Amino acid sequence: MLDSNLAETDAVVANAIAAEENRQENNLEMIASENHVSEEVLEAQGSVLTNKYAEGYPNSRYYGGCEHMDTIEQAAIDRAKQLYDAEHANVQPHSGTQANMGVYFAVLNPGDKILSLNLNHGGHLSHGHHVNFSGQFYEVEQYGVDPETGYIDYNELESVAHEFDPDLIVSGSSAYPREFDFERISRVAASVDAYHLADIAHITGLVAADIHTNPVGVADFVTGSTHKTIRAGRGGMILTSEEYAETIDKAIFPGGQGGPLMHNIAGKAVGFKEALQPDFTEYAKQTVANAKCLAETLQNRGLSVVSGGTDKHLLLVDLRDSHPDVTGKDAEERLESVGITLNKNTVPGESRSPFVTSGIRIGTPAVTTRGFTESEIKDVANYIADLLDNPDDEELASNISREIDYLTQEYPIYE
Ligand SMILES: *Cc1c(COP(=O)(O)O)cnc(C)c1O
């Protein structure tokens, strides 16, 4: 798909793009936050829109020549509102993190209190981790999962909320495999006079397809990434009610960003249109069916899956019981060597460092995009288990590597 001009003028970048295209085609992408967008989304993102300044919002810009930008951004807004049944959508956040920053900036003052899910239990850096701005500007307390069940401990959440008296409660996660009870968290938030922000970064596609509970209308604010399960242009968005529309828009621009990335907003618009089609619902259902099948097959092979399974597109394997000597880092590297890309991940009750960890997170959005159903997923689950059981067996590794080659050739991403 490379333009030959780039290959002539800049071999370093051109070759790296070509090599990355090969890497994506020839490996199984099982990082839960990644996906493969359509060629149409790529076309929109790689367009002349990258040249244009469009500070402001549709029909209210600080620059001339924005009529086409208005058309594009309005399409993205209208489609997001339709997908999520939202009164208001802001599609300008450059990323999911900036969407969260926008909400914090809109309704909190420095020093205010945020209550969010512990990072080791599936939370996200932008929910108040000490290395992130959110952990430095705000006072943060965390809730977690029940160590026995792996499910959010709502009673604990409630009692921490009453003790800590937060100004904002964040629900949502990067590595928690179960649905959140958004209504219950909204009730807790109301009881302590706090806002509720539901961060659906990972599950934007599942919510859009109506196969995961939609927090819009339940939480005060909903933020998301637009490049994960929803498979649209890279970036973030905020969904909210008419009541907070102006506050949120001002917090994004001029509050936290300058000119919007119009090429990415076009990619969002194109991806949202795709997500409104009936076959996207089929895609989202298959993504979850594949994750459930993966969890079940791994469990049958003796691996321990946090919370005993999944409701969504990802699962978390805790290696401590089945493979006490294999770290998340070891597993990630060994699987990468045969063409399965996933990430090490901390697990509830983690004792190792975040660079080593005792778990792996596995997601099905990208392999489902390339056409995998349960039968391919079962094979992949068995390859994963085989390799974890016999990490030093080179013959096994090369056999698996060959099987992955067959699979990737049978299911190309881009024709
Ligand atoms: C991925 C993710 C984000 C951040 O998205 P970026 O676009 O990488 O900034 C925010 N919240 C959660 C829960 C996420 O999983």
Coordinates of C-alpha atoms in Angstrom, one line a residue, residues 4-397:
S4 CA 6.5 4.7 -4.1
N5 CA 7.6 8.3 -3.7
L6 CA 8.3 7.8 0.0
A7 CA 10.4 4.8 -0.7
E8 CA 12.5 6.9 -3.0
T9 CA 12.9 10.0 -0.8
D10 CA 13.0 8.4 2.7
A11 CA 14.0 4.8 2.7
V12 CA 14.3 4.7 6.5
V13 CA 10.6 5.5 7.2
A14 CA 9.3 3.8 4.0
N15 CA 11.1 0.5 4.9
A16 CA 9.9 0.7 8.5
I17 CA 6.3 1.2 7.4
A18 CA 6.6 -1.8 5.0
A19 CA 8.2 -3.9 7.7
E20 CA 5.4 -3.0 10.1
E21 CA 2.8 -3.9 7.5
N22 CA 4.5 -7.3 7.2
R23 CA 4.7 -7.7 11.0
Q24 CA 0.9 -7.0 11.3
E25 CA 0.1 -9.4 8.4
N26 CA 2.3 -12.2 9.7
N27 CA 1.7 -12.2 13.4
L28 CA -1.4 -12.6 15.5
E29 CA -2.2 -9.4 17.2
M30 CA -3.7 -10.3 20.6
I31 CA -3.0 -7.1 22.4
A32 CA -6.4 -6.3 23.7
S33 CA -6.3 -2.6 23.0
E34 CA -5.3 -3.0 19.3
N35 CA -7.3 -3.6 16.1
H36 CA -6.9 -3.3 12.3
V37 CA -8.8 -0.4 10.8
S38 CA -10.3 -0.6 7.3
E39 CA -8.5 0.7 4.3
E40 CA -11.1 3.5 4.2
V41 CA -10.1 4.6 7.7
L42 CA -6.5 4.5 6.6
E43 CA -7.3 6.6 3.6
A44 CA -9.1 9.3 5.7
Q45 CA -6.2 9.4 8.2
G46 CA -3.6 9.7 5.5
S47 CA -5.2 12.6 3.7
V48 CA -4.7 16.4 3.2
L49 CA -6.8 17.0 6.3
T50 CA -3.6 16.8 8.3
N51 CA -2.8 20.3 6.8
K52 CA -5.7 22.1 8.2
Y53 CA -6.2 24.2 11.3
A54 CA -9.7 24.2 12.6
E55 CA -9.6 25.5 16.2
G56 CA -13.1 25.8 17.5
Y57 CA -16.1 23.6 16.6
P58 CA -18.4 23.2 13.6
N59 CA -19.8 26.6 12.4
S60 CA -17.7 28.4 15.0
R61 CA -14.0 28.3 14.0
Y62 CA -11.1 30.6 14.6
Y63 CA -9.8 30.1 11.1
G64 CA -11.2 30.5 7.5
G65 CA -11.6 27.7 5.0
C66 CA -13.2 25.3 7.5
E67 CA -16.4 24.4 5.6
H68 CA -15.2 20.9 4.8
M69 CA -13.8 20.4 8.3
D70 CA -17.3 21.3 9.5
T71 CA -18.9 18.6 7.3
I72 CA -16.4 16.0 8.6
E73 CA -16.5 16.9 12.3
Q74 CA -20.3 17.1 12.2
A75 CA -20.6 13.7 10.6
A76 CA -18.3 12.2 13.3
I77 CA -20.4 13.9 16.1
D78 CA -23.8 12.8 14.6
R79 CA -22.6 9.3 14.2
A80 CA -21.2 9.1 17.7
K81 CA -24.4 10.4 19.1
Q82 CA -26.4 7.8 17.2
L83 CA -24.0 4.9 18.1
Y84 CA -24.2 5.7 21.8
D85 CA -27.6 7.3 22.1
A86 CA -25.9 10.4 23.5
E87 CA -27.2 14.0 23.7
H88 CA -23.7 15.4 23.1
A89 CA -20.5 14.1 21.6
N90 CA -17.0 15.8 21.5
V91 CA -14.8 14.0 19.0
Q92 CA -11.7 16.2 19.4
P93 CA -9.7 14.6 22.2
H94 CA -6.4 13.5 20.7
S95 CA -6.5 10.3 22.8
G96 CA -8.4 8.5 25.4
T97 CA -6.2 10.0 28.1
Q98 CA -6.9 13.5 26.8
A99 CA -10.6 12.7 26.9
N100 CA -10.2 11.9 30.6
M101 CA -8.1 15.0 31.2
G102 CA -10.9 17.0 29.6
V103 CA -13.5 15.7 32.0
Y104 CA -11.2 16.3 35.0
F105 CA -10.4 19.8 33.8
A106 CA -14.1 20.5 33.3
V107 CA -15.4 19.5 36.7
L108 CA -12.5 19.3 39.2
N109 CA -10.1 21.7 40.8
P110 CA -6.5 20.8 41.5
G111 CA -6.5 18.9 44.8
D112 CA -10.0 17.5 44.4
K113 CA -10.6 13.8 45.0
I114 CA -10.9 11.0 42.5
L115 CA -11.9 7.4 43.4
S116 CA -10.9 4.8 40.7
L117 CA -10.0 1.2 40.1
N118 CA -6.5 0.1 41.2
L119 CA -4.1 -0.3 38.3
N120 CA -3.1 -3.8 39.4
H121 CA -6.8 -4.8 39.3
G122 CA -7.3 -3.5 35.8
G123 CA -7.4 0.3 36.1
H124 CA -5.6 2.9 33.8
L125 CA -2.7 5.3 34.3
S126 CA -5.0 8.2 33.6
H127 CA -7.3 7.3 36.5
G128 CA -4.9 8.7 39.0
H129 CA -1.6 6.8 38.9
H130 CA 1.2 8.7 40.7
V131 CA 3.3 8.8 37.5
N132 CA 0.5 10.4 35.6
F133 CA -0.7 14.0 35.8
S134 CA -4.0 12.7 37.2
G135 CA -2.1 11.3 40.2
Q136 CA -0.2 14.5 40.8
F137 CA -3.0 17.1 40.4
Y138 CA -5.7 15.2 42.3
E139 CA -5.9 13.3 45.5
V140 CA -6.6 9.7 44.6
E141 CA -8.1 6.7 46.4
Q142 CA -8.7 3.3 44.8
Y143 CA -11.1 0.4 44.9
G144 CA -10.3 -3.1 43.8
V145 CA -11.5 -6.6 43.0
D146 CA -12.4 -9.2 45.6
P147 CA -9.3 -11.4 45.7
E148 CA -11.5 -14.6 45.9
T149 CA -13.8 -13.9 42.9
G150 CA -11.9 -11.4 40.8
Y151 CA -15.0 -9.3 40.5
I152 CA -15.2 -5.7 41.6
D153 CA -16.0 -5.5 45.3
Y154 CA -18.9 -3.1 45.3
N155 CA -19.3 -3.1 49.0
E156 CA -15.7 -2.0 49.4
L157 CA -16.2 0.6 46.7
E158 CA -19.2 1.9 48.6
S159 CA -17.5 2.1 52.0
V160 CA -14.3 3.7 50.5
A161 CA -16.5 6.3 48.8
H162 CA -18.2 7.1 52.2
E163 CA -14.9 7.4 54.0
F164 CA -13.0 9.3 51.2
D165 CA -15.8 11.5 50.0
P166 CA -14.6 11.8 46.4
D167 CA -15.6 14.5 43.9
L168 CA -15.5 12.1 41.0
I169 CA -15.7 8.3 40.8
V170 CA -14.2 6.7 37.7
S171 CA -15.5 3.3 36.4
G172 CA -13.9 1.5 33.5
S173 CA -10.7 -0.4 33.0
S174 CA -7.9 -1.7 30.7
A175 CA -7.6 -5.2 32.0
Y176 CA -10.8 -6.1 34.0
P177 CA -12.6 -8.8 32.1
R178 CA -16.1 -8.3 33.5
E179 CA -18.9 -5.7 33.0
F180 CA -19.1 -2.8 35.4
D181 CA -22.3 -2.2 37.2
F182 CA -22.6 1.4 36.0
E183 CA -26.0 2.0 37.7
R184 CA -24.7 0.9 41.1
I185 CA -21.6 3.1 40.8
S186 CA -23.8 6.1 39.8
R187 CA -25.9 5.5 42.9
V188 CA -22.8 5.4 45.1
A189 CA -21.6 8.6 43.4
A190 CA -24.9 10.3 44.0
S191 CA -24.9 9.3 47.6
V192 CA -21.5 11.1 48.2
D193 CA -22.4 14.0 45.8
A194 CA -19.7 13.0 43.3
Y195 CA -19.7 12.9 39.5
H196 CA -19.5 9.5 37.8
L197 CA -17.1 9.2 34.8
A198 CA -17.4 5.9 32.9
D199 CA -14.3 5.3 30.8
I200 CA -15.3 2.8 28.1
A201 CA -11.9 3.1 26.2
H202 CA -11.6 -0.6 25.6
I203 CA -15.3 -1.5 25.0
T204 CA -16.4 1.3 22.7
G205 CA -17.1 -1.2 20.0
L206 CA -19.0 -3.6 22.2
V207 CA -21.2 -0.8 23.6
A208 CA -21.8 0.6 20.1
A209 CA -23.0 -2.8 19.0
D210 CA -25.3 -3.1 22.0
I211 CA -23.7 -6.2 23.4
H212 CA -22.3 -4.5 26.5
T213 CA -24.3 -2.2 28.8
N214 CA -24.2 1.4 27.7
P215 CA -23.3 3.9 30.5
V216 CA -24.5 6.9 28.5
G217 CA -27.4 8.4 30.4
V218 CA -26.3 6.6 33.6
A219 CA -22.9 8.2 34.2
D220 CA -22.5 11.9 34.0
F221 CA -19.6 11.6 31.5
V222 CA -18.5 8.8 29.3
T223 CA -15.0 8.8 27.7
G224 CA -13.5 6.4 25.2
S225 CA -10.7 5.6 22.8
T226 CA -11.8 5.4 19.1
H227 CA -9.2 3.0 17.9
K228 CA -9.7 -0.1 20.1
T229 CA -12.8 -2.3 19.7
I230 CA -14.6 0.4 17.7
R231 CA -11.9 0.1 15.0
A232 CA -12.1 3.8 13.9
G233 CA -9.5 6.6 13.5
R234 CA -7.0 6.9 16.4
G235 CA -8.0 9.2 19.3
G236 CA -10.6 9.8 21.9
M237 CA -14.1 11.1 22.5
I238 CA -16.4 12.3 25.3
L239 CA -20.1 11.6 25.5
T240 CA -22.4 13.5 27.8
S241 CA -25.7 15.2 28.3
E242 CA -26.9 18.6 26.9
E243 CA -26.4 19.9 30.5
Y244 CA -22.6 19.5 30.3
A245 CA -22.1 20.0 26.6
E246 CA -20.6 23.5 26.8
T247 CA -18.4 22.8 29.8
I248 CA -16.9 19.8 28.2
D249 CA -16.4 21.5 24.8
K250 CA -14.6 24.4 26.5
A251 CA -12.4 22.0 28.6
I252 CA -11.2 20.3 25.4
F253 CA -10.7 23.5 23.4
P254 CA -9.4 25.9 24.5
G255 CA -8.9 24.2 27.8
G256 CA -6.5 21.4 27.0
Q257 CA -5.8 21.3 23.3
G258 CA -5.2 23.5 20.3
G259 CA -6.2 22.6 16.8
P260 CA -8.0 19.4 16.3
L261 CA -6.4 16.5 14.4
M262 CA -8.9 16.7 11.5
H263 CA -7.4 13.6 9.7
N264 CA -8.1 11.6 12.8
I265 CA -11.5 13.0 13.2
A266 CA -12.3 12.0 9.6
G267 CA -11.0 8.5 10.5
K268 CA -13.4 8.5 13.5
A269 CA -16.3 9.5 11.2
V270 CA -15.5 6.7 8.7
G271 CA -15.1 4.1 11.4
F272 CA -18.3 5.2 13.2
K273 CA -20.2 4.8 9.9
E274 CA -18.8 1.3 9.6
A275 CA -19.9 0.6 13.2
L276 CA -23.5 1.6 12.4
Q277 CA -23.7 -1.2 9.8
P278 CA -25.3 -4.5 10.8
D279 CA -22.2 -6.5 10.1
F280 CA -20.4 -4.6 12.9
T281 CA -22.7 -6.1 15.4
E282 CA -21.8 -9.5 14.1
Y283 CA -18.1 -8.6 14.4
A284 CA -18.6 -7.4 18.0
K285 CA -20.5 -10.6 19.0
Q286 CA -17.8 -12.8 17.4
T287 CA -15.1 -10.9 19.3
V288 CA -16.8 -11.7 22.6
A289 CA -17.6 -15.3 21.6
N290 CA -13.9 -15.7 20.7
A291 CA -12.7 -14.3 24.0
K292 CA -15.1 -16.7 25.9
C293 CA -13.8 -19.6 23.9
L294 CA -10.2 -18.6 24.5
A295 CA -10.8 -18.4 28.3
E296 CA -12.6 -21.8 28.3
T297 CA -9.9 -23.5 26.3
L298 CA -7.1 -22.1 28.4
Q299 CA -8.9 -23.1 31.6
N300 CA -9.4 -26.7 30.2
R301 CA -5.6 -26.7 29.8
G302 CA -5.1 -25.9 33.5
L303 CA -4.5 -22.2 33.2
S304 CA -6.0 -19.8 35.7
V305 CA -8.2 -17.0 34.2
V306 CA -8.9 -14.1 36.5
S307 CA -12.6 -14.1 37.6
G308 CA -13.0 -17.5 35.9
G309 CA -13.7 -16.1 32.4
T310 CA -14.8 -12.9 30.6
D311 CA -17.8 -10.8 29.5
K312 CA -15.9 -8.9 26.9
H313 CA -13.1 -9.0 24.4
L314 CA -10.2 -9.7 26.8
L315 CA -9.1 -12.0 29.5
L316 CA -6.3 -12.0 32.1
V317 CA -4.3 -15.1 32.8
D318 CA -2.7 -15.4 36.2
L319 CA 0.3 -17.7 35.7
R320 CA 1.2 -18.1 39.4
D321 CA -0.8 -21.3 40.1
S322 CA -0.1 -23.2 36.9
H323 CA 3.3 -21.9 36.0
P324 CA 4.9 -20.4 39.1
D325 CA 8.3 -20.0 37.4
V326 CA 7.1 -18.4 34.2
T327 CA 6.7 -14.6 34.5
G328 CA 4.4 -12.4 32.4
K329 CA 7.5 -11.1 30.7
D330 CA 8.8 -14.6 29.9
A331 CA 5.4 -15.6 28.5
E332 CA 5.2 -12.4 26.4
E333 CA 8.6 -13.0 24.9
R334 CA 8.2 -16.7 24.2
L335 CA 4.8 -16.1 22.5
E336 CA 6.2 -13.2 20.5
S337 CA 8.9 -15.5 19.1
V338 CA 6.3 -17.8 17.5
G339 CA 4.1 -14.9 16.1
I340 CA 1.6 -14.3 18.9
T341 CA 1.8 -10.7 20.1
L342 CA 0.2 -10.0 23.5
N343 CA 1.3 -8.2 26.7
K344 CA 2.5 -9.1 30.1
N345 CA 0.1 -7.6 32.7
T346 CA -0.1 -7.3 36.5
V347 CA -2.7 -9.4 38.2
P348 CA -4.8 -8.8 41.3
G349 CA -2.5 -9.4 44.3
E350 CA 0.6 -8.9 42.1
S351 CA 4.0 -9.4 43.8
R352 CA 6.3 -8.8 40.8
S353 CA 7.2 -5.4 39.2
P354 CA 5.1 -4.0 36.3
F355 CA 8.1 -4.7 34.0
V356 CA 8.0 -8.4 35.0
T357 CA 4.4 -9.3 36.2
S358 CA 2.7 -12.6 36.8
G359 CA 0.1 -12.5 34.1
I360 CA -0.7 -12.0 30.5
R361 CA -3.6 -10.1 29.0
I362 CA -5.1 -11.6 25.8
G363 CA -7.6 -9.9 23.5
T364 CA -9.6 -11.0 20.5
P365 CA -10.6 -7.7 18.7
A366 CA -7.8 -7.8 16.0
V367 CA -7.8 -11.5 15.2
T368 CA -11.6 -11.3 14.9
T369 CA -11.2 -8.5 12.4
R370 CA -9.1 -10.8 10.3
G371 CA -11.8 -13.4 10.4
F372 CA -11.1 -15.8 13.2
T373 CA -14.0 -17.7 14.8
E374 CA -14.0 -20.3 17.6
S375 CA -12.2 -23.0 15.6
E376 CA -9.1 -20.9 15.0
I377 CA -9.2 -19.5 18.5
K378 CA -9.2 -23.0 20.0
D379 CA -6.0 -23.8 18.0
V380 CA -4.4 -20.6 19.2
A381 CA -5.3 -21.3 22.8
N382 CA -3.8 -24.7 22.6
Y383 CA -0.6 -23.3 21.0
I384 CA -0.3 -20.8 23.9
A385 CA -0.8 -23.6 26.5
D386 CA 1.6 -25.9 24.7
L387 CA 4.3 -23.3 24.7
L388 CA 3.8 -22.3 28.3
D389 CA 4.0 -25.9 29.3
N390 CA 7.2 -26.5 27.3
P391 CA 9.0 -23.2 27.0
D392 CA 12.3 -24.8 26.0
D393 CA 11.0 -27.1 23.3
E394 CA 12.5 -25.6 20.1
E395 CA 10.9 -28.1 17.8
L396 CA 7.4 -27.4 19.3
A397 CA 8.1 -23.7 18.9

